[in-house]
mmCIF file of C-alpha atoms in Angstrom:
data_model
loop_
_atom_site.group_PDB
_atom_site.id
_atom_site.type_symbol
_atom_site.label_atom_id
_atom_site.label_comp_id
_atom_site.label_asym_id
_atom_site.label_seq_id
_atom_site.Cartn_x
_atom_site.Cartn_y
_atom_site.Cartn_z
ATOM 1 C CA MET A 1 8.489 5.899 -16.638
ATOM 2 C CA ASP A 2 8.661 7.665 -13.279
ATOM 3 C CA MET A 3 9.431 5.286 -10.387
ATOM 4 C CA ALA A 4 8.014 7.909 -8.020
ATOM 5 C CA ASN A 5 4.626 6.773 -9.326
ATOM 6 C CA TRP A 6 5.200 3.191 -8.235
ATOM 7 C CA GLN A 7 3.458 1.954 -5.124
ATOM 8 C CA ASN A 8 5.851 -0.246 -3.128
ATOM 9 C CA TYR A 9 4.797 -2.275 -0.128
ATOM 10 C CA ARG A 10 5.348 -5.534 1.761
ATOM 11 C CA SER A 11 2.786 -8.269 2.108
ATOM 12 C CA GLN A 12 2.540 -12.064 1.957
ATOM 13 C CA VAL A 13 1.778 -14.590 -0.786
ATOM 14 C CA ASN A 14 0.856 -18.115 0.333
ATOM 15 C CA GLY A 15 2.343 -17.411 3.751
ATOM 16 C CA MET A 16 5.691 -16.201 2.348
ATOM 17 C CA PRO A 17 6.965 -12.610 2.666
ATOM 18 C CA ALA A 18 6.579 -10.651 -0.559
ATOM 19 C CA VAL A 19 7.617 -7.231 -1.864
ATOM 20 C CA PHE A 20 5.046 -5.693 -4.233
ATOM 21 C CA THR A 21 5.350 -2.912 -6.786
ATOM 22 C CA ALA A 22 2.253 -1.500 -8.521
ATOM 23 C CA ASN A 23 2.459 1.121 -11.259
ATOM 24 C CA ILE A 24 -0.017 3.974 -10.734
ATOM 25 C CA GLU A 25 1.381 6.265 -13.461
ATOM 26 C CA ASP A 26 -0.891 7.100 -16.428
ATOM 27 C CA LEU A 27 -3.538 4.666 -15.217
ATOM 28 C CA ASP A 28 -6.343 6.682 -16.813
ATOM 29 C CA VAL A 29 -4.490 6.605 -20.142
ATOM 30 C CA TYR A 30 -4.493 2.809 -20.363
ATOM 31 C CA HIS A 31 -7.335 1.481 -18.201
ATOM 32 C CA GLY A 32 -10.477 0.865 -20.256
ATOM 33 C CA LYS A 33 -8.619 1.383 -23.553
ATOM 34 C CA HIS A 34 -8.934 -2.148 -25.005
ATOM 35 C CA LEU A 35 -5.974 -3.516 -23.037
ATOM 36 C CA SER A 36 -7.942 -6.592 -22.009
ATOM 37 C CA LYS A 37 -5.149 -9.189 -21.810
ATOM 38 C CA VAL A 38 -2.683 -9.575 -18.951
ATOM 39 C CA VAL A 39 0.666 -11.209 -19.695
ATOM 40 C CA GLN A 40 2.297 -12.767 -16.634
ATOM 41 C CA PHE A 41 5.705 -14.429 -16.345
ATOM 42 C CA THR A 42 8.401 -15.212 -13.798
ATOM 43 C CA VAL A 43 12.068 -14.345 -13.369
ATOM 44 C CA PRO A 44 13.748 -16.782 -10.924
ATOM 45 C CA TYR A 45 16.455 -15.695 -8.476
ATOM 46 C CA ARG A 46 18.425 -17.172 -5.583
ATOM 47 C CA GLY A 47 16.681 -16.314 -2.346
ATOM 48 C CA ASP A 48 17.560 -16.454 1.327
ATOM 49 C CA GLU A 49 15.689 -18.574 3.871
ATOM 50 C CA ASP A 50 12.731 -16.190 3.711
ATOM 51 C CA GLY A 51 12.606 -16.554 -0.072
ATOM 52 C CA LEU A 52 13.727 -12.957 -0.721
ATOM 53 C CA PRO A 53 16.987 -12.042 -2.500
ATOM 54 C CA ASN A 54 20.088 -10.816 -0.691
ATOM 55 C CA GLU A 55 21.631 -7.482 -1.698
ATOM 56 C CA ASP A 56 23.813 -8.844 -4.526
ATOM 57 C CA GLU A 57 21.071 -11.059 -5.946
ATOM 58 C CA TYR A 58 18.555 -8.220 -5.670
ATOM 59 C CA GLU A 59 20.755 -5.938 -7.792
ATOM 60 C CA LYS A 60 21.058 -8.652 -10.437
ATOM 61 C CA LEU A 61 17.305 -9.249 -10.365
ATOM 62 C CA ILE A 62 16.426 -5.548 -10.663
ATOM 63 C CA ASN A 63 18.733 -5.193 -13.675
ATOM 64 C CA ARG A 64 16.843 -8.022 -15.374
ATOM 65 C CA LEU A 65 13.441 -6.563 -14.485
ATOM 66 C CA PHE A 66 14.398 -3.160 -15.885
ATOM 67 C CA LYS A 67 15.702 -4.770 -19.066
ATOM 68 C CA ILE A 68 12.301 -6.431 -19.519
ATOM 69 C CA LEU A 69 10.508 -3.214 -18.620
ATOM 70 C CA ALA A 70 12.426 -1.190 -21.207
ATOM 71 C CA GLN A 71 11.759 -3.692 -23.984
ATOM 72 C CA LEU A 72 8.069 -4.336 -23.312
ATOM 73 C CA THR A 73 6.982 -0.756 -22.656
ATOM 74 C CA ALA A 74 8.590 0.233 -25.975
ATOM 75 C CA LEU A 75 5.887 -1.838 -27.686
ATOM 76 C CA PRO A 76 2.582 -0.136 -28.602
ATOM 77 C CA ASN A 77 -0.384 -0.276 -26.203
ATOM 78 C CA VAL A 78 1.443 -1.938 -23.314
ATOM 79 C CA PHE A 79 0.980 -1.026 -19.636
ATOM 80 C CA PHE A 80 3.335 -2.253 -16.914
ATOM 81 C CA ALA A 81 0.941 -3.167 -14.094
ATOM 82 C CA GLY A 82 3.527 -4.238 -11.535
ATOM 83 C CA HIS A 83 5.404 -7.164 -10.058
ATOM 84 C CA PHE A 84 5.949 -8.980 -6.815
ATOM 85 C CA ILE A 85 9.088 -10.651 -5.465
ATOM 86 C CA CYS A 86 8.463 -13.758 -3.377
ATOM 87 C CA ASN A 87 9.654 -17.328 -2.791
ATOM 88 C CA HIS A 88 12.683 -17.239 -5.133
ATOM 89 C CA GLN A 89 10.913 -15.636 -8.079
ATOM 90 C CA ALA A 90 9.724 -12.280 -9.367
ATOM 91 C CA LYS A 91 6.433 -12.279 -11.224
ATOM 92 C CA MET A 92 5.774 -9.433 -13.660
ATOM 93 C CA HIS A 93 2.419 -8.337 -15.093
ATOM 94 C CA PHE A 94 1.739 -6.328 -18.271
ATOM 95 C CA TYR A 95 -1.598 -5.405 -19.844
ATOM 96 C CA CYS A 96 -1.839 -5.263 -23.620
ATOM 97 C CA GLU A 97 -4.265 -5.360 -26.519
ATOM 98 C CA HIS A 98 -2.321 -7.950 -28.542
ATOM 99 C CA ASP A 99 0.018 -10.364 -26.757
ATOM 100 C CA ALA A 100 1.962 -11.859 -29.699
ATOM 101 C CA LEU A 101 4.738 -9.227 -29.699
ATOM 102 C CA LEU A 102 5.178 -9.459 -25.929
ATOM 103 C CA LYS A 103 5.490 -13.244 -26.015
ATOM 104 C CA GLU A 104 7.914 -13.072 -28.923
ATOM 105 C CA THR A 105 10.106 -10.578 -27.048
ATOM 106 C CA LEU A 106 10.008 -12.557 -23.800
ATOM 107 C CA GLN A 107 10.905 -15.831 -25.499
ATOM 108 C CA GLN A 108 14.208 -14.257 -26.550
ATOM 109 C CA LEU A 109 15.204 -13.789 -22.873
ATOM 110 C CA ASP A 110 16.706 -16.928 -21.333
ATOM 111 C CA PHE A 111 15.984 -15.792 -17.757
ATOM 112 C CA VAL A 112 12.201 -15.568 -18.289
ATOM 113 C CA SER A 113 9.918 -18.546 -17.669
ATOM 114 C CA GLU A 114 6.261 -19.495 -17.195
ATOM 115 C CA ILE A 115 4.807 -17.020 -19.700
ATOM 116 C CA ASN A 116 1.030 -16.947 -19.319
ATOM 117 C CA VAL A 117 -1.699 -14.856 -20.983
ATOM 118 C CA GLN A 118 -5.189 -14.376 -19.529
ATOM 119 C CA ASP A 119 -8.230 -12.350 -20.489
ATOM 120 C CA ASP A 120 -8.731 -9.690 -17.815
ATOM 121 C CA PRO A 121 -10.942 -6.915 -19.265
ATOM 122 C CA ASN A 122 -11.754 -5.487 -15.823
ATOM 123 C CA TRP A 123 -8.120 -5.527 -14.667
ATOM 124 C CA ASP A 124 -8.926 -7.700 -11.664
ATOM 125 C CA THR A 125 -5.280 -8.757 -11.353
ATOM 126 C CA TYR A 126 -4.240 -5.118 -11.021
ATOM 127 C CA PHE A 127 -6.972 -3.776 -8.744
ATOM 128 C CA ASP A 128 -7.581 -6.856 -6.588
ATOM 129 C CA PHE A 129 -4.070 -8.265 -6.327
ATOM 130 C CA LEU A 130 -1.227 -5.915 -7.269
ATOM 131 C CA LEU A 131 -2.578 -2.613 -5.977
ATOM 132 C CA ALA A 132 -2.241 -2.255 -2.225
ATOM 133 C CA SER A 133 -5.387 -1.833 -0.165
ATOM 134 C CA PRO A 134 -5.594 1.195 2.163
ATOM 135 C CA LEU A 135 -5.131 -1.195 5.107
ATOM 136 C CA GLU A 136 -1.970 -2.704 3.604
ATOM 137 C CA MET A 137 -0.520 0.764 3.115
ATOM 138 C CA LYS A 138 -1.244 1.693 6.738
ATOM 139 C CA LEU A 139 0.304 -1.547 8.008
ATOM 140 C CA ASN A 140 3.405 -0.803 5.936
ATOM 141 C CA ALA A 141 3.480 2.755 7.265
ATOM 142 C CA THR A 142 3.328 1.298 10.781
ATOM 143 C CA GLU A 143 6.376 -0.856 10.004
ATOM 144 C CA GLU A 144 8.191 2.251 8.793
ATOM 145 C CA ILE A 145 7.361 4.248 11.936
ATOM 146 C CA LEU A 146 8.610 1.434 14.170
ATOM 147 C CA SER A 147 11.788 1.206 12.101
ATOM 148 C CA MET A 148 12.238 4.990 12.422
ATOM 149 C CA LEU A 149 11.871 4.802 16.186
ATOM 150 C CA ASN A 150 14.440 1.999 16.323
ATOM 151 C CA SER A 151 16.848 4.039 14.220
ATOM 152 C CA LYS A 152 16.450 6.934 16.676
ATOM 153 C CA GLY A 153 17.434 4.608 19.528
ATOM 154 C CA ARG A 154 13.964 4.523 21.049
ATOM 155 C CA ASN A 155 12.987 1.502 23.145
ATOM 156 C CA LEU A 156 9.767 0.057 21.727
ATOM 157 C CA SER A 157 8.901 -1.541 25.064
ATOM 158 C CA ASP A 158 8.429 1.941 26.562
ATOM 159 C CA THR A 159 4.943 3.414 26.783
ATOM 160 C CA TYR A 160 4.137 5.832 23.951
ATOM 161 C CA LEU A 161 1.381 8.372 23.483
ATOM 162 C CA ILE A 162 -0.267 7.282 20.229
ATOM 163 C CA GLU A 163 -2.577 9.619 18.304
ATOM 164 C CA HIS A 164 -4.958 8.141 15.717
ATOM 165 C CA THR A 165 -6.615 10.445 13.147
ATOM 166 C CA PHE A 166 -9.940 10.010 11.329
ATOM 167 C CA HIS A 167 -11.653 12.147 8.668
ATOM 168 C CA PHE A 168 -15.385 12.428 7.888
ATOM 169 C CA ASP A 169 -16.978 14.344 5.046
ATOM 170 C CA GLU A 170 -20.098 15.069 7.123
ATOM 171 C CA GLU A 171 -20.531 16.004 10.767
ATOM 172 C CA GLU A 172 -23.532 13.654 11.008
ATOM 173 C CA LYS A 173 -21.216 10.669 10.410
ATOM 174 C CA MET A 174 -18.640 11.785 12.959
ATOM 175 C CA PHE A 175 -20.773 11.727 16.109
ATOM 176 C CA PRO A 176 -22.120 8.143 15.773
ATOM 177 C CA PHE A 177 -18.516 7.050 15.216
ATOM 178 C CA MET A 178 -17.409 8.732 18.440
ATOM 179 C CA ASP A 179 -20.369 7.187 20.265
ATOM 180 C CA GLU A 180 -19.188 3.778 19.077
ATOM 181 C CA LEU A 181 -15.686 4.471 20.363
ATOM 182 C CA THR A 182 -17.030 5.579 23.742
ATOM 183 C CA LEU A 183 -19.474 2.707 24.167
ATOM 184 C CA GLY A 184 -17.359 0.006 22.534
ATOM 185 C CA LYS A 185 -14.341 -1.828 23.848
ATOM 186 C CA VAL A 186 -11.847 0.807 22.786
ATOM 187 C CA SER A 187 -9.315 2.002 25.329
ATOM 188 C CA PHE A 188 -8.214 5.617 24.999
ATOM 189 C CA ASN A 189 -7.050 8.592 27.042
ATOM 190 C CA THR A 190 -8.689 11.431 25.153
ATOM 191 C CA LEU A 191 -11.051 11.878 22.223
ATOM 192 C CA LYS A 192 -11.019 15.200 20.329
ATOM 193 C CA TYR A 193 -12.882 16.465 17.295
ATOM 194 C CA SER A 194 -13.088 19.524 15.041
ATOM 195 C CA SER A 195 -16.139 21.677 15.655
ATOM 196 C CA GLN A 196 -15.974 23.067 12.120
ATOM 197 C CA ALA A 197 -15.026 21.609 8.761
ATOM 198 C CA ILE A 198 -11.315 21.823 7.909
ATOM 199 C CA GLN A 199 -9.990 22.774 4.475
ATOM 200 C CA THR A 200 -6.202 23.072 4.173
ATOM 201 C CA GLU A 201 -6.117 23.497 0.364
ATOM 202 C CA GLU A 202 -8.488 25.478 -1.861
ATOM 203 C CA ASP A 203 -9.272 22.487 -4.077
ATOM 204 C CA GLU A 204 -9.567 20.074 -1.143
ATOM 205 C CA THR A 205 -12.935 18.791 0.013
ATOM 206 C CA PRO A 206 -13.646 20.031 3.578
ATOM 207 C CA TYR A 207 -13.655 17.367 6.274
ATOM 208 C CA PHE A 208 -14.292 16.913 9.986
ATOM 209 C CA MET A 209 -11.507 15.422 12.060
ATOM 210 C CA VAL A 210 -11.470 13.075 15.047
ATOM 211 C CA LYS A 211 -8.340 12.361 17.064
ATOM 212 C CA LEU A 212 -8.034 9.577 19.604
ATOM 213 C CA GLU A 213 -5.090 9.228 21.988
ATOM 214 C CA GLN A 214 -3.907 5.939 23.490
ATOM 215 C CA GLU A 215 -0.945 4.874 25.600
ATOM 216 C CA LEU A 216 0.708 1.766 24.140
ATOM 217 C CA SER A 217 4.007 -0.023 24.081
ATOM 218 C CA LEU A 218 5.139 -0.820 20.557
ATOM 219 C CA ASP A 219 7.080 -4.043 21.044
ATOM 220 C CA SER A 220 4.126 -6.322 20.192
ATOM 221 C CA ASN A 221 1.505 -6.739 17.490
ATOM 222 C CA GLU A 222 -1.005 -4.610 19.424
ATOM 223 C CA ILE A 223 -0.459 -1.479 17.315
ATOM 224 C CA PHE A 224 -1.062 -3.489 14.122
ATOM 225 C CA GLU A 225 -4.270 -4.888 15.622
ATOM 226 C CA TRP A 226 -5.501 -1.371 16.430
ATOM 227 C CA VAL A 227 -4.672 -0.149 12.915
ATOM 228 C CA GLU A 228 -6.714 -2.955 11.381
ATOM 229 C CA ARG A 229 -9.569 -2.437 13.821
ATOM 230 C CA PHE A 230 -9.740 1.343 13.276
ATOM 231 C CA GLU A 231 -9.586 0.919 9.487
ATOM 232 C CA LYS A 232 -12.643 -1.349 9.555
ATOM 233 C CA LEU A 233 -14.490 0.736 12.157
ATOM 234 C CA ALA A 234 -14.023 3.995 10.220
ATOM 235 C CA MET A 235 -15.365 2.325 7.077
ATOM 236 C CA GLU A 236 -18.477 1.196 8.958
ATOM 237 C CA PHE A 237 -19.297 4.862 9.625
ATOM 238 C CA SER A 238 -18.310 6.081 6.128
ATOM 239 C CA GLY A 239 -15.149 7.724 7.409
ATOM 240 C CA ASP A 240 -11.441 7.438 6.654
ATOM 241 C CA TYR A 241 -8.807 6.253 9.089
ATOM 242 C CA ILE A 242 -5.759 8.376 8.228
ATOM 243 C CA GLY A 243 -3.216 6.640 10.464
ATOM 244 C CA TRP A 244 -1.271 7.246 13.655
ATOM 245 C CA GLU A 245 1.667 9.183 15.046
ATOM 246 C CA CYS A 246 3.455 9.086 18.365
ATOM 247 C CA ASP A 247 5.283 11.403 20.771
ATOM 248 C CA ASN A 248 7.868 13.623 19.081
ATOM 249 C CA LEU A 249 6.886 12.334 15.599
ATOM 250 C CA MET A 250 3.596 14.196 15.823
ATOM 251 C CA ASP A 251 3.015 17.304 13.743
ATOM 252 C CA ASP A 252 -0.400 18.556 14.771
ATOM 253 C CA ARG A 253 -1.410 21.748 12.948
ATOM 254 C CA SER A 254 -5.173 21.389 13.382
ATOM 255 C CA SER A 255 -7.289 23.089 16.008
ATOM 256 C CA LEU A 256 -9.385 20.409 17.684
ATOM 257 C CA ASN A 257 -12.278 20.659 20.074
#
């Protein structure tokens, strides 16, 4: 199993910080192939005040999770859906056709508790809970950019030139979106767009691009609020909010109007 095909992100569960992992490898091989049961169970650990493990406890926990992973995925017709780590416990999820062998294997492990089996033919647990939404991924990417700036010694209270990027599959969808930005309560310095469809790869669907520049300081929640607002606004006009870059982190190769 290739960990490069795991989607890792931070979120919250019942108001507590949580670290999620969702497996996106071989999804088409298992989804819709009679794996209609989801087996869920917990692996307790000692957590800090925020409920997450410290470095030593995390290493111990990961060793246990990989031991479980190796044993359960060796069984026939078993898909590791993912896990989340939160509030002093890791909760793992596996889809299977028959749960008896999984339960028998898990019951032999003294660090596993709360084994539960549910019918989930549509994989709601995977798609609606474990898999990160596009907004969650962008919020996590925002955290990473801020951390990168800190590591470079940048002062987040300074004013930064922020560039937000949007893609549209049709030009007719792009212009009403820009009208909304201009007429709505959106503060920006410049608004640019591609006059022709862009196609960077031969097998890529052509798209029209919009770029909006703002000046913001990054030492508050304002950038997160803009990310959430632009994600929802782009969806309203059948577009995609790609994300944002700032100052010397930008790598603009596109010719914009």
